[in-house]
Amino acid sequence: MGALGDLAGGFADALTPLNLLFALLGVLLGTAVGVLPGIGPAMTVALLLPVTYVLEPTSAFIMFAGIYYGGMYGGSTTSILLNTPGESSSIMTALEGNKMAKAGRGSAALATAAIGSFVAGTIATVLLALVAPTVVDLAIGITAADYFALAVIAFVAVATVLGSSPLRGLASLCIGLYLGLVGTDVLTGQERFALGIPQLSDGIDVVVVAVALFAVGEALYVASRLRRGSVQVLDASAGWLTRQDMRRSWKPWLRGTALGFPLGALPAGGAEIPTFLSYAAERKLTKHPEEFGKGAIEGVAGPEAANNASAAGVLVPLLTLGLPTSATAAILLAAFQGYGIQPGPTLLTTEGPLVWTLIASLLIGNFMLLVINLPLVGVWVKLLRIPRPYLYAGILVFASLGSFAVNADPLDLVILLVIGLLGFLMRRYGWPVAPAVIGLILGPIAETNLRRALAISDGDLGVLVDTWFSRIVLALALIALVGPIVLRLVKGPRSTPEQLQADGHLEHRDRDEAVPTGADREDRS
Amino acid sequence: MSTAAGPPTERATGQPAAPPAAGRERNTGEMVMSLLLAALGVYLLVDAGAIAVPGSSNTVGPRFFPYAVGGLTVATGTALAIRTLRGDRGPSDDSEDVDLDAPTDWRAVAVIAVAFLAHAVLINVIGWPLAAALMFAAVAWALGAVGVVRPFLIGLTAACIVWIVFVKALNVALPGGVVLEYLTSWF
């Protein structure tokens, strides 16, 4: 197998003492920052990007692999141990994990999450290595019009799938597309929407926007509605995985992986849907239905595995097509571009060793997480207890540091603040921020391919539906855009995670019946 | 589709104690946001016409995509404005440290924004560590930390350590201020 040979080469590059040190550093930093409340994986990667600026690409990406998986892991620790769950991809883990921790089984929940993450991450990363060359072979023949269609479906999926309101997702996407337009047109060199400000004519830096929307926006939003009083961190000292826990966990791990990787790899990804589905599946298949809602271990093991498997799945379209399908992937793409590397079908041939080292480092980082994290739980608990005023002041300091370090220009900080205020308002009114980041980085790519396609066809729009590939993809995008609206009209809004916990059905239900308890409610669908 | 007046999230329905006034205020705010979004779209459509098109360029020039984005933005902003007018409300973002029932503390947001702006202006004057420490203290104070001196000292210590790591070990360009640069010049 060619892929396995290449992967072995990647291991050879990654297993030098210095590179192992970078991997360890990435894993530790990623987990430490990811554990901090209010910081999700995307923000972890964005905040830690400046640390890697000074490294040469190989070391930087080895560290990045550690940060990526570490940030994912840190997020689940937070959601299990804090009494209030946070970011979207670990909501499902938090549902049961939180209950387990409250019942004094916190370390069992953390352990099944850690081992599940390891199992899922390893299987999914190996699948990534096996699948990537095949996808590249298929992608070589892809036309500019096909590429545009892929970008469109990524836009639609990100805008309508993430967040609770498709229209608000679209609004956020529009903001991102606008920010992506600011600057100099790549094909003709014309300035667009730069308002005569020289710094804007170079375009707005993706890292600045990501840090502004995630870190600054979050800090402002938390400041506006800070939960006063002491922080409650649940105990995670007693109790380890029992033999019975293991028996109940291993199948959910594998099922979570099976759901997470393919759904993450589709250009309609994100970790929310697979974690949602995994939770629903475990609830249906469990032999202990009475425990769901009170801390069932399957409800932690499955979604957590799905979460990590989809994190590896997201790398498939990113590395083979240059198509980011999650906010974290968009920032990773920006990191690649920062080194002058453009992910896409040619990446495996031009930067083969780098990619294989990255994949090998993902596997190494994953293993390190399993070994170091459970013993370090005490440290993570301390991080969770940082007084909130200091925590958010510190987040702002690091946000400013990261953006200032890019160009050493104070104007970048003003842009950071303006977009941060925008991020605050978006959070306040329930507009998801991830579509804006995707729109910013994918917008220019979509435009370039659209114009290339139209230049070849002399402006005939028919070229966009010239191949079967683009026809199918655009049709899917249309369904994804219109489908939720139709479903909403027919059956009311989607069920929320809490409803899913209450009655285990994943379906659209009538709005009037959306009451907090699962009891005394009849299904209309 | 939005005949039901109930908020879409269950978290919100579970909090009947939330004052209705806050709900109305929030609705107006989102309405303004939607209209601003539509206005942004109009600006895109108008200003796209002013983008210079080089003579040699073929049918699809640098104006095409801005027109498309502008159109989408106007449509989305208008649709969202109509939706909010009918009473539809987006769920506020949930986070570990957010109390969804708390009224918005605009003062804290304003203090933080001003502190951040001051810090941006001061970096090149008094150096990053001192500017960052001042911002740290102001933000911590706005978020309810006790005192100002302690947060400032904590911020200054952390900022100096970060500065030394980034500048001396990682070679990132970051103005350190006269004192710190003098003290560490022997590195």
XYZ file of C-alpha atoms in Angstrom:
712
model
C 0.000 0.000 0.000
C 1.452 3.315 -1.091
C -0.310 5.313 1.566
C 1.057 3.205 4.403
C 4.586 3.511 3.008
C 4.211 7.283 2.840
C 2.802 7.305 6.342
C 5.839 5.347 7.560
C 7.985 8.056 5.972
C 5.926 10.638 7.844
C 6.588 8.794 11.102
C 10.298 8.769 10.348
C 10.215 12.567 10.021
C 8.014 13.119 13.047
C 9.804 10.769 15.440
C 12.966 12.819 15.929
C 13.505 13.997 19.525
C 13.048 17.663 18.608
C 9.845 17.048 16.663
C 8.486 14.869 19.455
C 9.125 17.793 21.770
C 7.134 20.071 19.465
C 4.323 17.520 19.393
C 4.328 17.312 23.188
C 4.376 21.102 23.477
C 1.472 21.341 21.026
C -0.561 18.747 22.894
C 0.037 20.420 26.258
C -0.642 23.952 25.009
C -3.656 22.821 22.999
C -5.221 21.012 25.935
C -4.404 23.767 28.426
C -5.953 26.479 26.247
C -8.802 24.224 25.134
C -9.688 23.455 28.754
C -10.193 27.132 29.554
C -13.901 27.852 29.682
C -15.243 29.884 26.801
C -12.507 28.695 24.449
C -13.461 26.125 21.823
C -11.144 24.260 19.444
C -11.305 26.975 16.757
C -10.313 29.679 19.193
C -7.561 27.484 20.636
C -6.005 27.077 17.205
C -6.425 30.779 16.355
C -4.917 31.962 19.635
C -1.950 29.601 19.418
C -1.180 30.323 15.763
C 1.356 33.085 16.560
C 3.381 30.659 18.679
C 4.127 28.657 15.536
C 4.959 31.643 13.303
C 8.649 31.477 14.016
C 9.002 27.745 13.408
C 9.822 26.191 10.074
C 6.774 24.581 8.398
C 7.400 20.960 9.423
C 7.829 21.727 13.131
C 4.949 24.190 12.994
C 2.553 21.605 11.564
C 3.732 18.940 14.005
C 2.876 21.351 16.785
C -0.377 22.203 15.078
C -1.424 18.564 14.981
C -0.975 18.450 18.758
C -2.848 21.719 19.266
C -5.738 20.544 17.070
C -6.400 17.292 18.918
C -5.427 18.804 22.274
C -7.956 21.596 21.839
C -10.688 19.065 21.043
C -9.808 17.046 24.119
C -9.643 20.085 26.370
C -13.114 21.127 25.294
C -14.654 17.855 26.412
C -12.894 18.018 29.792
C -14.423 21.432 30.361
C -17.899 20.338 29.416
C -17.790 17.332 31.737
C -16.333 19.107 34.770
C -18.034 22.502 34.661
C -21.591 22.632 35.820
C -22.577 24.478 32.650
C -21.778 23.022 29.227
C -20.274 25.238 26.546
C -19.336 24.922 22.900
C -21.531 23.258 20.335
C -19.489 20.201 19.383
C -19.243 19.000 22.978
C -22.826 19.745 23.992
C -23.822 16.124 23.554
C -20.809 14.921 25.580
C -21.774 17.398 28.266
C -25.367 16.157 28.550
C -24.482 12.837 30.143
C -20.893 13.631 31.162
C -22.046 16.474 33.347
C -24.619 14.242 35.017
C -22.013 11.544 35.584
C -19.666 14.060 37.194
C -22.446 15.319 39.433
C -23.090 11.745 40.519
C -19.434 11.422 41.535
C -18.380 9.482 38.440
C -16.444 12.340 36.859
C -13.218 10.452 36.337
C -15.038 7.556 34.714
C -16.652 10.048 32.320
C -13.277 11.662 31.608
C -11.691 8.250 31.110
C -14.298 7.003 28.648
C -14.028 10.339 26.816
C -10.226 10.086 26.710
C -10.063 6.478 25.571
C -12.945 7.051 23.151
C -11.157 10.068 21.715
C -8.013 7.996 21.327
C -9.766 5.065 19.659
C -11.805 7.301 17.367
C -8.916 9.636 16.604
C -6.587 6.776 15.736
C -9.032 4.905 13.505
C -10.165 8.100 11.793
C -6.624 9.377 11.227
C -5.598 6.063 9.679
C -8.714 6.254 7.491
C -7.688 9.795 6.535
C -4.290 8.477 5.427
C -5.916 5.689 3.404
C -8.643 7.821 1.840
C -6.680 10.967 1.033
C -4.693 9.620 -1.963
C -7.882 8.195 -3.499
C -9.752 11.465 -3.103
C -6.813 13.278 -4.667
C -6.937 10.915 -7.660
C -10.623 11.728 -8.079
C -10.076 15.436 -7.500
C -7.378 15.827 -10.155
C -10.033 15.781 -12.900
C -12.202 18.353 -11.135
C -13.024 21.508 -13.117
C -13.235 25.075 -11.885
C -17.034 24.845 -12.126
C -17.052 21.677 -9.986
C -14.887 23.443 -7.491
C -17.281 26.371 -7.361
C -20.157 23.946 -6.761
C -18.225 22.389 -3.856
C -17.649 25.815 -2.346
C -21.360 26.599 -2.678
C -22.394 23.448 -0.868
C -19.859 24.163 1.858
C -21.360 27.657 2.246
C -24.890 26.344 2.407
C -24.039 23.520 4.769
C -22.102 25.735 7.140
C -24.698 28.479 7.134
C -27.791 26.341 7.512
C -26.478 23.389 9.506
C -24.524 25.263 12.170
C -26.621 27.252 14.562
C -30.321 27.041 15.120
C -31.567 29.449 12.479
C -30.581 29.019 8.805
C -31.350 32.654 8.035
C -29.028 33.837 10.783
C -26.358 31.482 9.466
C -26.758 33.083 6.036
C -26.487 36.539 7.592
C -23.216 35.532 9.209
C -22.010 34.022 5.930
C -22.763 37.318 4.134
C -20.618 39.207 6.638
C -17.782 36.764 6.019
C -18.125 37.019 2.232
C -18.061 40.814 2.497
C -14.908 40.739 4.653
C -13.379 38.412 2.077
C -14.096 40.889 -0.715
C -12.229 43.717 0.991
C -8.791 44.107 -0.540
C -7.231 43.712 -3.941
C -8.870 41.500 -6.554
C -6.460 38.628 -7.254
C -7.194 38.306 -10.965
C -7.213 41.961 -12.076
C -5.384 43.762 -9.273
C -8.274 46.179 -8.690
C -8.908 47.525 -5.222
C -12.328 46.678 -3.771
C -14.105 48.147 -0.732
C -10.792 49.238 0.819
C -12.160 52.694 1.746
C -8.805 54.204 0.783
C -7.059 52.654 3.790
C -3.733 51.195 2.625
C -3.775 48.362 5.199
C -7.180 47.255 3.928
C -5.994 46.983 0.338
C -3.995 43.899 1.351
C -7.213 42.312 2.564
C -8.252 41.504 6.121
C -6.160 38.813 7.765
C -8.119 35.621 8.485
C -6.349 35.172 11.793
C -7.336 38.679 12.872
C -10.969 37.999 11.967
C -11.016 34.584 13.645
C -9.411 35.880 16.834
C -11.733 38.900 16.797
C -14.931 36.927 16.295
C -14.060 34.089 18.638
C -11.835 35.516 21.376
C -12.689 39.219 21.543
C -16.357 38.687 20.738
C -16.625 35.939 23.348
C -14.832 37.991 26.012
C -17.146 40.956 25.402
C -20.208 38.732 25.375
C -19.244 37.018 28.611
C -18.487 40.420 30.138
C -21.978 41.587 29.248
C -23.626 38.671 31.014
C -21.088 37.293 33.445
C -22.302 34.551 35.713
C -21.495 36.041 39.110
C -20.450 34.109 42.132
C -17.933 31.340 42.674
C -17.148 28.806 39.993
C -18.336 25.282 40.587
C -15.973 22.650 39.287
C -17.166 19.099 39.691
C -14.982 16.576 41.411
C -13.045 14.063 39.337
C -10.909 12.276 41.881
C -12.677 9.061 42.752
C -13.632 6.065 40.686
C -12.028 4.644 37.600
C -13.505 2.794 34.637
C -14.879 -0.494 35.867
C -14.984 -3.624 33.767
C -18.663 -2.986 33.201
C -17.983 0.570 32.060
C -15.524 -0.742 29.501
C -18.052 -3.282 28.263
C -20.616 -0.537 27.854
C -18.173 1.870 26.211
C -16.379 0.043 23.447
C -19.299 -0.326 21.079
C -20.335 3.347 21.371
C -16.713 4.320 20.629
C -16.740 2.348 17.411
C -20.251 3.469 16.403
C -19.301 7.081 17.137
C -16.253 6.712 14.914
C -18.334 5.181 12.146
C -20.718 8.145 12.277
C -18.133 10.867 12.839
C -15.551 10.204 10.161
C -17.747 10.033 7.043
C -19.979 12.905 8.146
C -16.939 14.995 9.014
C -15.360 14.192 5.655
C -18.361 15.335 3.633
C -18.085 18.940 2.520
C -21.063 19.596 4.737
C -19.212 18.741 7.880
C -18.879 20.022 11.351
C -19.003 17.883 14.456
C -22.483 18.746 15.625
C -24.551 16.449 13.435
C -22.481 13.299 14.091
C -22.440 13.916 17.864
C -26.190 14.504 17.762
C -26.752 11.317 15.772
C -24.397 9.294 17.928
C -26.227 10.344 21.082
C -29.572 9.455 19.534
C -28.228 6.064 18.386
C -26.753 5.195 21.778
C -29.960 6.151 23.483
C -31.881 3.860 21.241
C -29.468 0.913 21.451
C -28.618 1.012 25.152
C -29.554 -1.738 27.567
C -29.843 0.847 30.330
C -32.358 3.349 28.972
C -33.306 4.354 32.507
C -29.831 5.862 33.018
C -30.051 8.276 30.098
C -30.554 11.758 31.422
C -28.968 10.699 34.708
C -25.437 10.016 33.515
C -25.255 7.066 31.118
C -21.707 6.250 30.107
C -22.730 5.361 26.536
C -23.947 8.934 26.117
C -20.415 10.175 26.820
C -18.471 7.518 24.934
C -20.398 7.713 21.649
C -20.628 11.483 21.060
C -17.060 12.039 22.201
C -15.778 9.435 19.746
C -17.947 10.969 17.000
C -16.567 14.399 17.838
C -12.943 13.335 17.440
C -13.549 11.138 14.406
C -15.223 14.028 12.621
C -12.262 16.266 13.527
C -10.074 13.877 11.521
C -12.739 13.593 8.807
C -12.771 17.362 8.319
C -9.111 17.112 7.300
C -10.022 15.032 4.224
C -11.663 17.868 2.222
C -9.185 20.342 3.717
C -6.040 18.503 2.629
C -7.290 17.064 -0.650
C -9.530 19.866 -1.958
C -8.466 22.889 0.057
C -12.040 23.082 1.280
C -12.528 24.029 4.947
C -15.826 22.800 6.395
C -15.449 23.908 10.002
C -14.179 27.085 11.616
C -11.162 25.199 12.939
C -10.393 23.896 9.454
C -10.649 27.441 8.065
C -7.990 28.595 10.512
C -5.806 25.596 9.654
C -6.155 26.591 5.991
C -5.038 30.114 6.895
C -2.030 28.594 8.656
C -1.130 26.660 5.491
C -1.474 29.806 3.403
C 0.727 31.655 5.912
C 3.517 29.310 4.886
C 2.776 29.849 1.211
C 1.186 26.395 0.914
C -2.191 26.095 -0.826
C -4.013 22.885 0.120
C -5.706 21.248 -2.844
C -5.414 18.244 -5.144
C -1.733 18.959 -5.797
C -0.790 19.228 -2.126
C 0.072 15.529 -1.761
C 2.515 15.676 -4.658
C 4.089 19.058 -3.992
C 4.196 18.890 -0.213
C 3.892 15.123 0.253
C 6.415 14.731 3.092
C 4.863 17.627 5.007
C 1.351 16.179 4.763
C 2.442 12.700 5.808
C 4.410 14.142 8.708
C 1.285 16.056 9.718
C -0.826 12.887 9.616
C 1.809 10.912 11.530
C 1.945 13.716 14.097
C -1.802 13.528 14.528
C -1.436 9.877 15.485
C 1.493 10.642 17.790
C -0.337 13.566 19.404
C -3.393 11.411 19.894
C -1.330 8.803 21.714
C 0.340 11.458 23.865
C -3.072 12.824 24.839
C -4.133 9.405 26.085
C -0.969 8.976 28.135
C -0.587 12.421 29.666
C -4.097 13.710 30.071
C -5.651 11.511 32.696
C -2.723 11.959 35.105
C -2.887 15.712 34.514
C -6.585 16.052 35.346
C -5.631 17.875 38.554
C -3.905 20.578 36.520
C -6.887 21.009 34.210
C -9.197 21.339 37.206
C -6.970 24.155 38.498
C -7.232 25.890 35.122
C -11.009 25.669 35.357
C -10.847 27.484 38.690
C -9.037 30.568 37.367
C -11.047 33.589 38.553
C -13.147 34.727 35.597
C -12.028 38.405 35.561
C -8.418 37.278 35.140
C -9.302 34.581 32.642
C -11.083 36.898 30.209
C -8.564 39.713 30.706
C -5.891 37.175 29.827
C -7.791 35.983 26.745
C -7.938 39.581 25.498
C -4.213 40.081 26.105
C -3.405 36.984 24.078
C -5.857 37.924 21.354
C -4.140 41.275 20.963
C -0.712 39.656 21.072
C -1.589 37.193 18.315
C -2.995 39.817 15.974
C -0.298 42.364 16.667
C 2.462 39.836 16.068
C 1.286 39.251 12.466
C 2.161 42.720 11.113
C 3.184 44.780 14.188
C 0.572 47.353 13.142
C -1.716 48.934 15.797
C -4.388 49.407 13.127
C -4.823 45.632 13.098
C -5.856 45.921 16.750
C -8.481 48.524 15.881
C -9.837 46.182 13.201
C -9.702 43.414 15.823
C -11.817 45.481 18.195
C -14.355 46.515 15.544
C -14.844 42.934 14.353
C -14.813 41.799 17.996
C -17.718 44.135 18.739
C -19.464 42.689 15.700
C -18.831 39.209 17.108
C -20.332 40.314 20.421
C -23.509 41.544 18.722
C -23.729 38.380 16.633
C -23.536 36.229 19.769
C -26.074 38.371 21.535
C -28.630 37.977 18.769
C -27.917 34.337 18.090
C -26.067 34.693 14.786
C -23.513 31.866 14.595
C -19.959 33.126 14.017
C -18.435 30.098 12.285
C -20.080 30.811 8.864
C -18.409 34.233 8.821
C -14.963 32.683 9.185
C -15.700 30.113 6.471
C -17.138 32.797 4.166
C -14.064 34.941 4.608
C -11.588 32.250 3.648
C -13.685 30.317 1.143
C -15.256 33.358 -0.562
C -12.160 34.364 -2.544
C -11.551 30.718 -3.517
C -15.145 30.416 -4.759
C -14.863 33.672 -6.703
C -11.601 32.719 -8.393
C -13.018 29.394 -9.536
C -16.286 30.923 -10.662
C -14.490 33.473 -12.795
C -12.091 30.892 -14.158
C -15.005 28.709 -15.185
C -16.815 31.635 -16.797
C -13.679 32.839 -18.568
C -13.304 29.425 -20.206
C -16.954 29.430 -21.295
C -16.877 33.085 -22.428
C -19.400 34.128 -19.793
C -21.930 31.379 -20.436
C -23.459 30.528 -17.032
C -24.370 27.074 -18.374
C -20.805 25.958 -17.704
C -21.650 25.815 -13.994
C -23.922 22.820 -14.568
C -21.883 21.278 -17.352
C -20.682 18.190 -15.487
C -22.711 15.645 -13.568
C -20.577 16.314 -10.559
C -21.469 19.994 -10.349
C -25.140 19.266 -11.135
C -25.436 16.816 -8.252
C -23.512 19.000 -5.832
C -25.521 22.130 -6.660
C -28.766 20.167 -6.405
C -27.717 18.958 -2.945
C -26.899 22.527 -1.974
C -30.361 23.603 -3.075
C -31.973 20.825 -1.039
C -29.900 21.762 2.003
C -30.977 25.376 1.606
C -34.665 24.798 0.970
C -35.161 21.561 2.906
C -34.952 23.020 6.417
C -37.382 25.805 5.477
C -39.887 23.285 4.159
C -39.426 21.028 7.187
C -39.870 24.007 9.453
C -43.075 24.921 7.721
C -44.379 21.397 7.927
C -43.163 20.228 11.315
C -41.795 23.120 13.344
C -38.248 23.691 14.583
C -35.600 21.040 15.142
C -35.415 19.327 18.493
C -32.833 20.795 20.827
C -30.194 18.732 22.663
C -32.286 18.891 25.835
C -35.326 17.450 24.080
C -33.138 14.729 22.650
C -31.956 13.914 26.148
C -35.510 13.874 27.377
C -37.034 11.513 24.868
C -34.340 10.252 22.556
C -36.008 11.085 19.257
C -34.239 13.154 16.664
C -37.002 14.843 14.791
C -38.777 18.039 14.061
C -41.541 18.777 16.425
C -44.244 21.295 16.781
C -43.148 24.498 18.384
C -46.022 24.575 20.843
C -44.904 21.276 22.236
C -41.375 22.439 22.849
C -41.626 22.232 26.603
C -38.668 21.452 28.869
C -39.687 18.045 30.125
C -40.138 14.941 28.015
C -43.113 13.877 30.083
C -46.759 14.254 29.065
C -46.083 15.258 25.523
C -47.350 13.448 22.481
C -45.469 13.116 19.246
C -47.275 14.609 16.344
C -44.884 13.475 13.653
C -44.349 30.018 10.006
C -43.790 32.403 12.850
C -47.324 32.660 14.123
C -46.252 31.077 17.383
C -44.927 33.779 19.642
C -42.860 31.477 21.845
C -39.089 31.805 21.615
C -37.567 28.989 19.573
C -35.256 27.602 22.204
C -36.347 25.585 25.066
C -33.805 27.188 27.366
C -35.688 30.406 26.859
C -39.116 28.859 27.434
C -37.757 27.295 30.595
C -37.148 30.770 31.995
C -40.569 32.336 32.343
C -39.104 34.791 34.858
C -37.310 36.698 32.086
C -38.787 40.172 31.962
C -40.726 40.868 28.770
C -39.071 44.272 28.472
C -35.700 42.621 27.920
C -37.238 40.537 25.150
C -38.615 43.561 23.356
C -35.320 45.393 23.631
C -33.468 42.434 22.177
C -35.869 42.171 19.306
C -35.386 45.794 18.342
C -31.641 45.305 18.517
C -31.703 42.392 16.125
C -34.001 44.331 13.830
C -31.385 47.103 13.683
C -28.698 44.494 13.003
C -30.742 43.023 10.123
C -31.370 46.430 8.618
C -27.664 47.273 8.924
C -26.906 44.019 7.135
C -29.301 44.960 4.335
C -27.648 48.403 4.219
C -24.263 46.699 3.910
C -25.683 44.813 0.937
C -26.865 48.036 -0.677
C -23.430 49.540 -0.136
C -21.861 46.496 -1.797
C -24.197 46.797 -4.780
C -23.580 50.530 -5.182
C -19.864 50.519 -4.547
C -19.316 47.494 -6.790
C -20.262 49.733 -9.696
C -17.301 51.924 -8.832
C -14.726 49.148 -9.094
C -12.469 49.860 -12.038
C -12.643 47.198 -14.742
C -9.479 46.874 -16.789
C -10.178 47.134 -20.533
C -8.534 43.830 -21.326
C -10.676 41.880 -18.883
C -13.180 39.458 -20.375
C -16.884 39.148 -19.573
C -16.610 38.368 -15.872
C -14.594 41.049 -14.163
C -14.009 42.075 -10.558
C -17.563 43.394 -10.199
C -19.468 40.170 -10.711
C -18.928 38.503 -7.347
C -19.485 41.704 -5.311
C -22.833 42.098 -7.090
C -23.761 38.526 -6.206
C -22.699 38.916 -2.557
C -24.467 42.294 -2.359
C -27.698 40.790 -3.663
C -27.533 37.879 -1.239
C -26.812 40.265 1.639
C -29.757 42.543 0.834
C -32.079 39.540 0.551
C -30.860 37.965 3.806
C -30.967 41.241 5.738
C -34.490 42.027 4.526
C -35.788 38.529 5.222
C -34.292 38.555 8.697
C -35.738 42.002 9.413
C -39.198 40.732 8.453
C -38.723 37.644 10.596
C -37.696 39.664 13.653
C -40.595 42.041 13.044
C -42.895 39.052 13.285
C -41.435 38.163 16.652
C -38.844 35.537 15.745
C -35.857 35.644 18.086
C -32.452 34.056 17.812
C -31.205 32.105 20.791
C -28.448 33.977 22.599
C -25.170 32.149 22.433
C -24.623 29.849 25.372
C -21.290 29.604 27.112
C -19.837 28.222 30.319
C -19.617 31.559 32.037
C -22.722 33.206 30.645
C -25.808 33.828 32.684
C -28.567 34.028 30.085
C -30.964 35.657 32.530
C -28.633 38.509 33.373
C -29.419 41.857 31.784
C -26.788 43.111 29.364
C -24.058 44.980 31.184
C -23.273 47.660 28.602
C -20.931 49.440 30.987
C -18.565 46.458 31.155
C -18.595 46.175 27.355
C -17.817 49.893 27.005
C -14.999 49.816 29.566
C -13.405 46.829 27.845
C -13.719 48.383 24.384
C -12.118 51.637 25.548
C -9.370 49.790 27.431
C -8.628 47.738 24.319
C -8.487 50.809 22.115
C -6.207 52.634 24.560
C -3.942 49.611 24.645
C -3.751 49.558 20.826
C -2.697 53.209 20.796
C -0.239 52.843 23.683
C 1.697 49.809 22.429
C 4.145 51.816 20.368
C 4.441 54.513 23.048
C 5.003 52.691 26.337
C 5.707 49.208 25.028
C 3.558 46.098 24.831
C 4.032 44.746 28.393
C 2.914 47.931 30.117
C 0.054 48.573 27.680
C -1.139 44.976 28.028
C -0.920 45.152 31.834
C -3.021 48.336 31.889
C -5.641 46.696 29.683
C -5.548 43.549 31.823
C -6.207 45.587 34.962
C -9.026 47.581 33.379
C -10.742 44.495 31.961
C -10.399 42.547 35.218
C -11.837 45.518 37.082
C -14.761 45.772 34.665
C -15.438 42.066 35.196
C -15.588 42.476 38.946
C -12.060 41.729 40.206
C -11.330 43.191 43.626
C -9.044 46.228 43.505
C -6.976 47.542 40.619
C -3.411 47.229 41.917
C -3.403 43.460 42.248
C -4.803 42.817 38.750
C -2.272 45.313 37.382
C 0.659 43.562 39.066
C -0.564 40.150 37.916
C -0.993 41.490 34.388
C 2.423 43.140 34.391
C 4.181 39.998 35.604
C 2.433 37.830 33.026
C 3.029 40.346 30.228
C 6.742 40.627 31.010
C 7.133 36.844 31.009
C 5.210 36.559 27.725
C 7.271 39.388 26.215
C 10.550 37.716 27.182
C 9.394 34.356 25.770
C 8.115 35.839 22.506
C 10.867 38.357 21.869
C 13.946 36.645 23.264
C 13.092 33.001 22.574
C 10.766 33.172 19.562
C 12.099 36.374 17.952
C 8.688 37.961 17.465
C 8.865 41.733 16.929
C 7.102 43.334 19.895
C 7.974 46.743 21.343
C 9.026 46.207 24.958
C 9.198 49.746 26.240
C 12.374 51.546 27.289
C 12.833 49.965 30.694
C 12.286 46.344 29.781
C 14.343 46.595 26.610
C 17.211 48.131 28.588
C 17.001 45.530 31.344
C 17.019 42.621 28.907
C 19.536 43.991 26.403
C 22.225 41.606 27.677
C 20.265 38.560 26.405
